[in-house]
Amino acid sequence: MITATRSIITWIASTWLIFICFTARAENGYDLWLRYKPVTEPALLTSYRQHASEIFLNGNSPAITVAKEELSMGLKGLLTIDPSFVNSFQKNGALIIGTPASSSMIASAGLQKKLQQAGQEGYIISTIRINGKTCTIIAANSDHGVLYGVFGYLRLLQTRQPVISLNIISAPRIQLRMLNHWDNLNGSIERGYAGKSLWNWNQLPDTIDPRYKDYARANASIGINGTVLTNVNANILALTHPYLEKVAALANVFRPYGIKVYLTAKFSAPVELGKLRTADPLNDTVQQWWKDKIKEIYELVPDFGGFLIKANSEGQPGPQNYGRTHADGANMFADALAPYHGIVIWRAFVYSNEVPDDRHKQAYNEFVPLDGKFKSNVMVQVKNGAIDFQPREPFHPLFGAMPKTPLMMEFQVTQEYLGHSTNLVYLAPLFKECLESDTYCNGKGSTVAKVLDGSIHPYAITGMAGVANTGNDTDWCGHPFAQANWYALGRLCWNYSLSAEQIADEWLRMTYSNDVTFIKPAKKMMMASREIAVSYMTPVGLHHIMGANAHYGPGPWTSRMQRADWTAVYYHKADSAGVGFDRTIKGSNAIGQYFPGARKQWESASAGDEKYLLWFHHVPWTFRMKDGLTLWNELCKKYYAGADSVKWMQQTWNSLKAKVDPERFEQVKKLLQVQHDEAVWWRNSCLLYFQSFSKMAIPSKYEQPDGTLEYYMKLKSPPPSKD
Ligand code: BDP
């Protein structure tokens, strides 16, 4: 009898186990950092459960409705409880959520001062006593603030923070926190490496992919409040009525999450779409055409954000086609959008092959004279560096140089120049390096971040954007670790003071595990990854030496293209005398566009910051570096160290096998192997190429390249690895 019972129990247990194994969802990355897996630490679980014993959350606005939904989902997952929403709380440990308008308890809790600091979108999370009971308050001034607060609270649980005595005030430092999608209407994505566009234009507006909502959740969880749906190389079709209806359908999904939609506008639309003879921004009929178009948009999307415009850049039409300035062009849109409180984001990414000046200088030269000429609802969006999203660039000299024009940051989250979706490169260190750079525009301490948030020049609007790395791949970003870059962008838009390390820590905990023996090494790998990529791609200030067109792999030999400023030789200027772009006063004097304090760090080749040596100087191959090596030997050292460090990343990852789910472990493992092959490809190609000028040997202590330069010049992908 006992044996029979035992075998029945064994049978039930094993069937149950099989059931669990089959029903447990494979870790495919879809859930991003919103995984809400059960808390397994007993003491924390008890405490979390106690502190969420009842939930008091009034209201039924769209934002509150999704906040409730998220909270339920989060608590069900994390605490394995069915959260109890109540109308009046009874128990110790209640969660009281809302605004002073929606909750009299919040209104009378003496939180005015803190709420003032939280502003329109921020939130507070505070432990207080009400009616003799300990409660956690999540309060905000707006329903969207409440939603952000809910995500903030869930993050505390996801990252295993204590919740017994909270006193958090969190307010965004930047008003417009945006993603720019370079998505085409045919589903392709310019510089996208994670599948097709998320927007299924063919099926919209009738079919609403559930993924749109998950996209909105992910963005709201990190504070993103704007999304530009279309490519900066714009298609006029997007402005036609059927497409605007599709845009409206997306806007309806995003609205509860506090996300406004924006579109790109092609400057020539009045001609191409409106059949006018001109698109001259000073022409009355053209102005009226845009006013009518904008009216049509607002009828469909009442909270439409505005336009992002690439004009007179890389062949795109613009006001200069009609002898007008960028300000004339931007102001035309600004006037038409103003009645609806829409804004124009005008890109400063302009350079022309016909202008016989260093590309580095051109945006500054064009835009600085226009400072003060833009209408108040225009922002000028500036890439982090003056060339183009390179693995390392000095900050753009426009930051700090336009006191009367709100400048918006444009980072690139998609890894156009950083190994697409095969390289693990955590970008928060790159973003932070730029944000913390000192422009000296108003004396020491005038960082790029302070320019952006309007604390140096009183900008009426502030903004930061990232070119998205999302696509319809199941895991959204192509590489499991690329999700961290989307996450980091949002977190830094919200609070640029967070450290790259803090963000990595949060992301790893939420995306993988709270096991510190996993987090520590994984974080170390993430933190080192950007510098490692710089070392095997573009060390010591080299830049723009990637393969032509696709911008994948090495291509320092690229010399014949449609435009000289798209080649690699334009930038590295290698010859028998040395290498590097002389941007000092003896050369192009791009350095002269920086304020003296900033300039100082780069002015001297021998005393300056070596990270930018070849960005600003052309120096001999025998130039002495601070570590005593010749420049040539330093390049060898960096390229070899870069490639070797990818090996170290592989070892680190392999050591974490037992701590990661098998799906994502294998995927990252394979990708790291590809990354290593690519790093060796970069190293050998670049060193063999530069050696053809330096005529110096690669020190014998290094494993020598296994092919000739000619062999490497023909490759389109990394040669198969030997190990
Ligand atoms: C470059 C990209 C190109 C973009 C352009 C831009 O290679 O595809 O259209 O920037 O930002 O980085 O407009």
XYZ file of C-alpha atoms and ligand atoms in Angstrom:
736
model
C 0.000 0.000 0.000
C 2.747 2.395 1.085
C 4.742 1.480 -2.013
C 1.703 2.041 -4.215
C 1.028 5.436 -2.651
C 4.664 6.336 -3.020
C 4.715 5.407 -6.663
C 1.555 7.409 -7.298
C 3.164 10.394 -5.599
C 6.328 9.900 -7.645
C 4.231 9.668 -10.775
C 2.339 12.859 -9.956
C 5.555 14.670 -9.071
C 7.343 13.660 -12.236
C 4.324 14.431 -14.430
C 4.098 17.790 -12.739
C 7.794 18.384 -13.383
C 7.414 17.475 -17.029
C 4.406 19.781 -17.183
C 6.404 22.631 -15.669
C 9.294 22.017 -18.041
C 7.028 22.104 -21.040
C 5.022 25.113 -19.979
C 7.916 27.258 -18.716
C 8.466 29.744 -21.483
C 11.845 29.633 -23.114
C 13.877 32.754 -22.461
C 13.649 34.309 -25.887
C 14.300 37.882 -24.783
C 10.834 39.124 -25.705
C 10.041 40.288 -22.174
C 13.067 42.584 -22.117
C 13.690 43.937 -18.611
C 10.028 43.523 -17.677
C 10.322 39.828 -16.823
C 8.633 39.893 -13.401
C 9.985 36.492 -12.370
C 9.154 35.322 -8.827
C 11.212 36.708 -5.979
C 12.828 33.690 -4.385
C 14.598 35.269 -1.411
C 12.237 34.349 1.479
C 12.773 37.388 3.709
C 12.462 39.856 0.870
C 9.408 38.095 -0.493
C 7.677 38.325 2.857
C 8.541 41.974 3.200
C 7.430 42.797 -0.347
C 4.151 40.977 0.171
C 3.545 42.776 3.442
C 4.205 46.131 1.856
C 1.740 45.485 -0.927
C -0.951 43.829 1.147
C -3.634 46.125 -0.239
C -3.539 48.527 -3.118
C -5.424 51.744 -3.120
C -5.365 53.225 -6.622
C -8.246 55.432 -7.684
C -9.200 56.527 -11.138
C -9.851 55.099 -14.525
C -8.025 57.371 -16.925
C -6.158 55.500 -19.663
C -2.831 56.046 -17.864
C -4.229 54.801 -14.540
C -5.823 51.819 -16.230
C -2.505 50.712 -17.695
C -0.741 51.482 -14.419
C -3.133 49.095 -12.651
C -2.608 46.501 -15.330
C 1.162 46.747 -15.041
C 1.097 46.636 -11.277
C -1.108 43.545 -11.295
C 1.074 41.842 -13.815
C 4.223 42.815 -11.924
C 3.013 41.746 -8.499
C 1.472 38.547 -9.769
C 4.768 37.634 -11.375
C 7.150 38.849 -8.708
C 5.216 38.053 -5.556
C 2.976 35.302 -6.910
C -0.041 36.963 -5.315
C -3.271 38.219 -6.703
C -2.980 41.876 -5.760
C -5.998 43.157 -3.922
C -7.176 46.554 -5.096
C -9.291 48.171 -2.392
C -11.409 51.280 -1.996
C -10.341 51.977 1.523
C -7.356 50.348 3.012
C -7.461 48.376 6.232
C -4.105 46.795 6.622
C -0.634 47.736 7.547
C 1.516 47.740 4.475
C -0.919 49.191 1.979
C 0.268 50.731 -1.244
C -1.430 54.067 -1.811
C -1.104 55.298 -5.320
C -2.345 58.381 -7.122
C -2.284 62.139 -7.432
C -3.435 64.751 -4.922
C -6.503 65.110 -7.148
C -7.364 61.434 -7.180
C -6.565 60.596 -3.563
C -7.471 62.629 -0.515
C -4.949 60.600 1.475
C -2.192 61.741 -0.855
C -3.526 65.294 -0.847
C -3.397 65.420 2.923
C -0.144 63.530 3.485
C 2.034 66.639 3.594
C 3.795 65.794 0.376
C 3.393 69.168 -1.362
C 7.051 70.049 -1.270
C 8.200 66.701 -2.562
C 5.524 66.701 -5.219
C 6.685 70.090 -6.331
C 10.161 68.676 -6.821
C 8.723 65.763 -8.786
C 7.211 68.156 -11.320
C 4.650 67.274 -13.949
C 5.989 63.862 -14.892
C 8.022 62.781 -11.877
C 6.922 60.782 -8.862
C 7.663 60.147 -5.245
C 7.751 56.835 -3.434
C 7.608 57.320 0.305
C 7.000 55.256 3.364
C 4.623 57.114 5.660
C 2.146 56.402 8.425
C -1.534 56.956 7.806
C -4.185 56.181 10.433
C -1.518 54.499 12.497
C -0.585 52.164 9.666
C 2.597 52.005 7.648
C 1.934 52.666 3.990
C 3.951 53.083 0.859
C 2.829 56.051 -1.157
C 3.428 56.326 -4.865
C 2.367 59.838 -5.702
C 2.628 62.149 -8.665
C 1.067 65.275 -10.034
C -0.216 63.597 -13.173
C -1.526 60.202 -14.136
C 1.527 59.616 -16.287
C 3.664 60.429 -13.277
C 1.718 57.712 -11.435
C 2.497 55.257 -14.221
C 6.204 56.120 -14.045
C 5.990 55.691 -10.278
C 4.489 52.232 -10.661
C 7.305 51.223 -12.973
C 9.767 52.746 -10.504
C 8.237 50.718 -7.676
C 8.309 47.495 -9.670
C 11.943 48.177 -10.485
C 12.699 48.307 -6.761
C 11.238 44.838 -6.401
C 12.859 43.519 -9.550
C 16.255 44.689 -8.339
C 15.597 43.474 -4.785
C 15.785 46.814 -3.005
C 14.390 47.022 0.507
C 10.994 48.728 0.631
C 10.633 49.253 4.353
C 11.683 52.862 4.488
C 11.490 54.615 1.183
C 12.043 58.250 0.381
C 12.412 58.621 -3.348
C 11.800 61.710 -5.429
C 12.335 61.060 -9.091
C 11.899 63.714 -11.751
C 13.077 63.665 -15.345
C 15.974 65.986 -16.096
C 14.985 66.247 -19.744
C 11.514 67.014 -21.090
C 11.488 65.222 -24.453
C 12.875 61.707 -24.147
C 12.694 60.111 -27.502
C 13.362 57.282 -29.814
C 14.005 58.042 -33.475
C 13.088 55.116 -35.681
C 14.787 55.078 -39.033
C 11.996 52.829 -40.287
C 10.897 52.827 -43.902
C 7.329 52.308 -45.003
C 8.281 49.120 -46.843
C 9.275 47.544 -43.543
C 13.017 47.879 -43.910
C 15.007 49.810 -41.340
C 17.896 52.038 -42.272
C 20.815 50.848 -40.125
C 18.520 48.368 -38.404
C 19.938 44.986 -37.398
C 17.063 43.312 -35.583
C 14.663 42.347 -38.321
C 11.984 44.404 -39.993
C 10.175 47.448 -38.725
C 7.870 46.998 -35.766
C 5.219 48.983 -37.609
C 3.210 46.776 -39.861
C 2.009 49.498 -42.212
C 0.172 47.065 -44.467
C -2.022 45.826 -41.660
C -2.541 49.113 -39.864
C -4.884 50.677 -38.917
C -7.181 47.638 -38.705
C -4.807 45.159 -37.141
C -3.121 46.226 -33.961
C -0.192 43.967 -33.265
C -0.087 43.280 -29.492
C 3.572 44.076 -29.741
C 2.811 47.808 -30.074
C 1.573 47.767 -26.521
C 4.623 45.918 -25.265
C 6.777 48.469 -27.061
C 4.907 51.234 -25.236
C 5.255 49.453 -21.888
C 8.986 49.051 -22.355
C 9.388 52.706 -23.237
C 7.191 53.980 -20.434
C 9.122 51.828 -17.974
C 12.252 53.862 -18.752
C 10.520 57.195 -19.215
C 10.585 57.531 -23.004
C 7.751 59.883 -23.948
C 8.145 60.400 -27.661
C 8.689 58.280 -30.721
C 9.469 59.343 -34.253
C 7.970 56.580 -36.317
C 9.661 57.152 -39.642
C 13.097 57.428 -41.197
C 14.825 60.809 -41.333
C 15.318 60.074 -45.010
C 11.626 60.688 -45.298
C 8.985 59.293 -47.571
C 6.144 61.632 -48.548
C 3.697 58.721 -48.437
C 3.748 58.929 -44.651
C 1.943 62.258 -44.921
C -0.929 60.919 -47.017
C -4.310 60.408 -45.388
C -4.271 56.592 -45.348
C -0.893 56.587 -43.645
C -1.949 59.256 -41.200
C -4.794 56.982 -40.185
C -2.246 54.267 -39.505
C -0.186 56.730 -37.495
C -3.305 57.617 -35.508
C -3.861 53.957 -34.683
C -0.356 53.673 -33.270
C -0.779 56.938 -31.376
C -3.920 55.509 -29.770
C -1.962 52.537 -28.437
C 0.897 54.673 -27.163
C -1.158 57.489 -25.610
C -2.022 55.791 -22.298
C 1.700 55.231 -21.815
C 2.484 58.928 -22.186
C 4.156 58.505 -25.547
C 3.536 61.020 -28.295
C 4.149 60.222 -31.901
C 6.214 62.345 -34.242
C 6.852 62.001 -37.953
C 9.615 62.944 -40.295
C 8.632 65.359 -43.031
C 10.211 65.576 -46.427
C 10.831 69.186 -47.294
C 9.721 68.772 -50.887
C 6.317 67.300 -49.961
C 4.383 70.380 -51.196
C 5.854 69.727 -54.652
C 5.788 65.933 -54.653
C 2.505 65.478 -52.857
C 0.792 68.828 -53.231
C 1.819 69.329 -56.852
C 2.927 72.884 -56.111
C 5.674 74.391 -58.203
C 7.886 75.142 -55.241
C 8.575 74.158 -51.633
C 10.084 77.562 -50.838
C 9.409 78.126 -47.136
C 8.714 81.814 -47.677
C 6.047 81.170 -50.287
C 2.478 81.734 -49.029
C 0.991 78.796 -50.893
C 3.659 76.470 -49.525
C 3.056 77.714 -46.003
C -0.664 77.187 -46.447
C -0.063 73.673 -47.767
C 1.807 72.740 -44.627
C -0.812 74.416 -42.426
C -3.520 72.339 -44.068
C -1.485 69.171 -43.779
C -0.767 69.814 -40.128
C -4.435 70.523 -39.462
C -5.274 67.182 -41.076
C -2.729 65.444 -38.833
C -4.087 67.006 -35.645
C -7.625 66.036 -36.576
C -6.463 62.440 -36.515
C -3.826 62.679 -33.787
C -4.809 65.466 -31.390
C -1.615 65.152 -29.373
C 0.748 64.767 -32.324
C 4.248 65.745 -31.177
C 5.589 67.388 -34.310
C 8.161 66.836 -37.034
C 11.755 65.681 -37.114
C 13.402 67.062 -40.234
C 16.544 66.202 -42.128
C 17.027 68.936 -44.684
C 19.870 69.797 -47.025
C 21.753 66.812 -45.749
C 23.023 63.859 -47.740
C 20.853 64.712 -50.738
C 17.641 65.494 -48.859
C 15.850 68.624 -50.087
C 15.690 71.660 -47.845
C 15.328 75.422 -47.662
C 18.730 75.980 -49.216
C 17.345 74.643 -52.495
C 15.432 77.931 -52.548
C 18.218 80.139 -51.245
C 16.753 80.129 -47.737
C 18.345 79.255 -44.419
C 17.722 76.379 -42.047
C 15.957 78.880 -39.786
C 13.596 79.902 -42.604
C 12.764 76.264 -43.173
C 12.307 75.338 -39.536
C 10.247 78.445 -38.772
C 7.761 77.673 -41.514
C 6.952 74.373 -39.794
C 7.088 76.016 -36.380
C 4.418 78.547 -37.319
C 2.132 75.876 -38.673
C 2.590 73.628 -35.618
C 2.430 76.336 -32.952
C -1.377 76.550 -32.657
C -1.380 72.875 -31.683
C 1.678 73.104 -29.418
C 3.637 70.903 -31.786
C 7.378 71.251 -32.180
C 9.934 71.059 -34.947
C 13.098 69.100 -34.379
C 15.523 70.293 -37.006
C 18.625 68.182 -37.482
C 22.062 69.765 -37.532
C 23.572 66.784 -39.347
C 24.607 68.791 -42.391
C 27.777 68.622 -44.422
C 28.474 68.975 -48.062
C 31.073 67.515 -50.292
C 31.070 70.752 -52.252
C 32.109 72.805 -49.244
C 35.896 72.724 -49.270
C 36.170 72.560 -45.501
C 36.625 69.792 -42.947
C 33.290 68.011 -42.508
C 33.829 68.353 -38.763
C 33.323 72.113 -39.021
C 30.365 72.412 -41.296
C 27.373 72.049 -38.976
C 28.849 74.571 -36.558
C 29.582 77.003 -39.369
C 26.040 76.801 -40.654
C 24.126 76.794 -37.403
C 25.948 79.139 -35.047
C 25.116 82.226 -37.155
C 21.442 81.208 -36.954
C 21.349 81.214 -33.160
C 18.450 83.390 -32.051
C 16.711 83.141 -35.402
C 14.601 80.068 -34.673
C 11.018 80.255 -33.412
C 10.436 79.161 -29.836
C 9.011 75.754 -30.773
C 12.082 74.716 -32.750
C 14.784 72.467 -31.352
C 18.000 71.738 -33.165
C 19.005 68.097 -32.864
C 22.750 67.538 -32.766
C 24.564 64.213 -32.968
C 26.866 63.531 -30.051
C 29.928 64.089 -32.210
C 30.702 66.171 -35.275
C 31.258 63.301 -37.701
C 28.865 60.419 -37.277
C 28.274 58.144 -34.290
C 31.821 56.793 -34.299
C 33.002 54.377 -31.592
C 34.616 57.425 -30.020
C 34.217 61.071 -30.930
C 34.852 64.253 -29.013
C 31.571 65.999 -28.215
C 30.026 68.124 -30.952
C 31.293 71.734 -30.811
C 27.721 73.001 -31.254
C 26.978 72.046 -27.639
C 27.403 75.241 -25.709
C 27.644 77.370 -28.833
C 23.938 78.106 -29.331
C 22.711 79.793 -26.161
C 19.441 80.933 -27.725
C 18.454 77.701 -29.442
C 17.391 74.628 -27.499
C 19.729 71.862 -28.586
C 18.580 68.285 -28.438
C 20.959 65.341 -28.203
C 20.930 62.644 -30.876
C 22.639 59.450 -29.776
C 22.662 56.294 -31.827
C 21.418 53.219 -30.037
C 21.508 51.034 -33.111
C 25.103 49.916 -33.598
C 25.756 51.188 -37.097
C 29.456 51.691 -36.428
C 29.759 49.366 -33.467
C 29.390 45.916 -34.904
C 25.672 45.919 -35.791
C 23.999 43.158 -33.812
C 26.930 40.801 -33.537
C 29.012 42.827 -31.082
C 28.342 43.135 -27.403
C 29.000 46.827 -26.846
C 27.331 48.473 -23.888
C 26.795 52.070 -24.893
C 26.074 53.804 -21.590
C 29.803 54.594 -21.134
C 29.799 56.250 -24.569
C 26.654 58.258 -23.771
C 28.035 59.265 -20.392
C 31.412 60.247 -21.817
C 29.644 62.744 -24.042
C 27.139 63.967 -21.456
C 29.905 64.583 -18.942
C 32.227 66.333 -21.386
C 32.923 69.871 -20.352
C 32.129 72.400 -23.072
C 33.493 75.266 -20.918
C 30.850 77.446 -22.604
C 30.121 79.076 -19.289
C 33.325 78.300 -17.457
C 34.423 74.999 -15.968
C 31.647 72.515 -15.278
C 29.509 73.464 -18.299
C 28.916 69.883 -19.286
C 27.014 68.779 -22.355
C 24.316 67.429 -20.018
C 23.869 70.824 -18.432
C 23.610 72.431 -21.841
C 20.924 69.918 -22.761
C 18.829 70.303 -19.632
C 18.765 74.063 -19.993
C 20.590 74.785 -16.770
C 23.314 76.736 -18.569
C 21.243 78.524 -21.165
C 17.611 78.749 -20.171
C 16.120 76.602 -22.896
C 12.345 76.536 -22.902
C 12.279 72.967 -24.191
C 14.838 70.257 -23.551
C 15.332 66.941 -25.277
C 17.403 63.854 -25.836
C 16.880 61.213 -28.500
C 18.389 57.924 -29.544
C 18.212 56.260 -32.951
C 16.381 53.074 -32.050
C 17.827 49.584 -32.269
C 14.478 47.821 -32.272
C 13.043 45.559 -34.928
C 10.610 42.683 -35.132
C 13.145 40.038 -34.038
C 11.668 38.170 -31.100
C 14.221 39.718 -28.765
C 13.635 43.195 -30.247
C 17.282 44.236 -30.609
C 19.086 41.352 -32.331
C 21.674 40.834 -29.599
C 20.488 40.027 -26.076
C 22.843 42.662 -24.674
C 21.733 45.316 -27.171
C 18.558 45.627 -25.120
C 20.730 47.246 -22.460
C 21.437 50.124 -24.822
C 17.749 50.908 -25.304
C 17.329 50.681 -21.552
C 20.331 52.909 -20.889
C 19.153 55.572 -23.287
C 15.830 55.890 -21.501
C 17.353 55.864 -18.045
C 19.872 58.558 -18.992
C 17.206 60.734 -20.632
C 15.378 60.554 -17.331
C 18.428 61.042 -15.155
C 21.759 61.624 -16.803
C 23.456 61.512 -13.398
C 22.968 57.769 -13.103
C 26.259 56.006 -13.680
C 26.717 53.564 -16.527
C 27.477 50.968 -13.891
C 24.268 51.573 -11.955
C 22.271 51.222 -15.145
C 24.059 48.008 -16.088
C 23.421 46.678 -12.611
C 19.694 47.392 -12.823
C 19.399 46.030 -16.305
C 21.230 42.795 -15.505
C 19.122 42.200 -12.429
C 15.898 42.797 -14.290
C 16.881 40.978 -17.457
C 18.899 38.076 -16.114
C 19.227 37.471 -12.429
C 19.830 39.017 -9.037
C 22.616 36.587 -8.268
C 25.628 38.756 -7.459
C 28.009 36.077 -8.604
C 26.465 36.569 -12.038
C 26.056 40.326 -11.903
C 29.593 41.195 -10.896
C 31.424 39.532 -13.783
C 28.689 40.287 -16.321
C 28.736 43.939 -15.351
C 32.513 44.045 -15.598
C 32.245 42.682 -19.113
C 29.594 45.223 -20.080
C 31.525 48.108 -18.597
C 34.698 47.196 -20.470
C 32.990 46.404 -23.771
C 32.892 49.857 -25.340
C 36.582 50.540 -24.715
C 37.394 47.102 -26.076
C 35.486 47.849 -29.291
C 37.298 51.172 -29.654
C 40.601 49.316 -29.289
C 39.971 46.815 -32.072
C 38.153 49.262 -34.347
C 39.414 52.821 -33.993
C 42.048 53.278 -31.282
C 43.946 56.490 -30.472
C 41.431 58.765 -32.198
C 41.173 57.000 -35.561
C 37.686 57.293 -37.033
C 35.508 56.523 -40.020
C 37.681 53.650 -41.234
C 34.878 51.088 -41.467
C 33.773 49.195 -44.555
C 32.026 51.348 -47.147
C 28.218 51.589 -47.336
C 27.228 48.854 -44.906
C 29.595 50.292 -42.299
C 30.402 46.768 -41.248
C 33.917 45.519 -40.618
C 37.162 47.320 -41.418
C 37.761 49.421 -44.524
C 40.637 51.837 -43.898
C 41.546 51.533 -47.584
C 38.199 52.948 -48.769
C 39.198 55.755 -51.084
C 36.893 55.893 -54.055
C 33.298 56.764 -53.316
C 30.668 59.147 -54.599
C 31.881 61.717 -52.107
C 35.342 62.208 -50.625
C 33.850 62.765 -47.176
C 32.434 59.250 -47.220
C 35.835 57.608 -47.710
C 38.179 56.444 -44.971
C 41.297 58.094 -46.374
C 39.648 61.509 -45.916
C 39.738 60.878 -42.168
C 42.943 59.031 -41.378
C 45.215 60.715 -43.922
C 47.859 58.029 -43.545
C 51.050 58.585 -45.506
C 54.698 57.744 -45.137
C 55.111 60.670 -42.725
C 52.420 59.547 -40.327
C 48.697 59.329 -39.699
C 45.783 61.396 -38.368
C 43.700 64.444 -39.249
C 45.345 67.723 -38.374
C 42.488 69.737 -36.948
C 44.725 72.140 -35.054
C 45.295 75.724 -36.089
C 47.932 74.423 -38.536
C 45.354 72.181 -40.137
C 41.584 72.547 -40.539
C 41.327 74.294 -37.167
C 38.151 72.435 -36.229
C 39.610 72.589 -32.741
C 39.035 76.348 -32.878
C 35.283 75.721 -32.702
C 35.613 74.567 -29.112
C 35.810 76.885 -26.127
C 39.411 77.419 -24.939
C 39.001 75.245 -21.845
C 37.875 72.285 -23.916
C 40.379 72.936 -26.664
C 43.236 72.777 -24.185
C 42.855 69.057 -23.574
C 43.515 68.266 -27.249
C 45.719 71.107 -28.511
C 49.083 69.515 -27.850
C 49.885 66.218 -29.518
C 52.369 65.243 -26.855
C 50.541 66.491 -23.760
C 46.922 66.109 -24.885
C 44.402 63.344 -24.324
C 45.707 60.422 -26.350
C 42.248 58.982 -26.812
C 41.783 61.726 -29.421
C 45.344 62.024 -30.707
C 44.666 61.090 -34.343
C 41.342 62.908 -34.325
C 43.135 66.210 -33.947
C 46.708 65.578 -35.050
C 48.703 64.129 -37.885
C 51.736 62.631 -36.194
C 54.722 60.551 -37.341
C 54.660 56.794 -36.951
C 57.574 57.175 -34.583
C 55.746 59.712 -32.382
C 56.406 58.957 -28.686
C 53.312 58.096 -26.700
C 53.079 58.720 -22.967
C 53.845 55.084 -22.234
C 57.114 55.392 -24.169
C 55.976 53.377 -27.187
C 56.070 54.709 -30.718
C 52.675 55.504 -32.195
C 53.025 52.473 -34.439
C 53.718 50.162 -31.531
C 50.885 51.770 -29.584
C 48.486 51.018 -32.429
C 49.697 47.422 -32.438
C 49.266 47.238 -28.683
C 45.708 48.571 -28.808
C 44.557 46.424 -31.713
C 45.946 43.274 -30.120
C 44.646 44.139 -26.681
C 41.202 44.810 -28.170
C 40.975 41.460 -29.900
C 42.434 39.627 -26.878
C 39.914 41.300 -24.619
C 37.079 39.791 -26.606
C 38.608 36.444 -25.665
C 38.395 37.576 -22.069
C 34.729 38.455 -22.605
C 34.164 34.970 -23.977
C 35.837 33.400 -20.963
C 33.811 35.562 -18.626
C 30.589 34.578 -20.314
C 31.501 30.897 -20.387
C 32.134 31.002 -16.658
C 28.540 32.142 -16.149
C 26.931 29.201 -17.895
C 25.325 27.766 -14.775
C 23.800 31.109 -13.880
C 22.063 31.904 -17.165
C 19.190 30.215 -18.948
C 20.459 27.928 -21.713
C 18.760 29.846 -24.545
C 20.331 33.188 -23.922
C 23.593 31.659 -22.776
C 24.076 29.884 -26.093
C 23.019 32.868 -28.149
C 25.455 35.230 -26.440
C 28.186 32.617 -26.562
C 27.829 32.253 -30.335
C 27.717 35.993 -30.841
C 30.854 36.501 -28.764
C 32.638 34.047 -31.022
C 31.571 36.087 -34.045
C 32.664 39.235 -32.243
C 36.071 37.733 -31.636
C 36.421 36.792 -35.297
C 35.414 40.305 -36.264
C 37.854 41.854 -33.827
C 40.716 39.832 -35.326
C 39.515 40.833 -38.795
C 39.577 44.515 -37.795
C 42.976 44.188 -36.153
C 44.710 42.399 -39.005
C 43.141 44.545 -41.714
C 43.946 47.843 -40.062
C 47.468 46.948 -39.029
C 48.374 45.514 -42.438
C 46.926 48.569 -44.136
C 48.656 51.125 -41.917
C 51.846 49.100 -42.113
C 51.914 49.750 -45.858
C 52.664 53.380 -44.868
C 54.614 53.001 -41.643
C 56.830 50.244 -43.048
C 57.325 49.135 -39.467
C 57.064 45.593 -38.188
C 54.310 44.275 -35.983
C 56.316 43.353 -32.857
C 57.185 39.673 -32.966
C 55.592 38.988 -29.577
C 52.215 39.246 -31.299
C 50.665 36.516 -33.383
C 51.199 37.775 -36.941
C 48.294 38.273 -39.368
C 47.733 35.134 -41.392
C 46.964 36.797 -44.726
C 48.205 39.636 -46.871
C 46.654 43.066 -47.062
C 45.238 42.154 -50.494
C 43.534 39.138 -48.963
C 41.975 41.244 -46.210
C 40.864 43.940 -48.632
C 38.727 41.419 -50.458
C 36.893 40.101 -47.414
C 33.279 41.030 -46.844
C 32.914 39.154 -43.584
C 35.342 37.876 -40.971
C 37.534 34.975 -42.021
C 36.597 31.745 -40.260
C 38.289 31.554 -36.915
C 41.017 29.091 -36.169
C 39.797 28.235 -32.732
C 24.426 58.116 -41.098
C 23.807 56.905 -41.695
C 22.720 57.215 -42.665
C 21.752 58.211 -42.059
C 22.512 59.444 -41.639
C 21.677 60.451 -40.888
O 24.816 56.157 -42.321
O 22.095 56.010 -43.004
O 20.753 58.553 -42.939
O 23.549 59.112 -40.769
O 21.836 60.509 -39.678
O 24.937 57.696 -39.864
O 20.897 61.169 -41.465
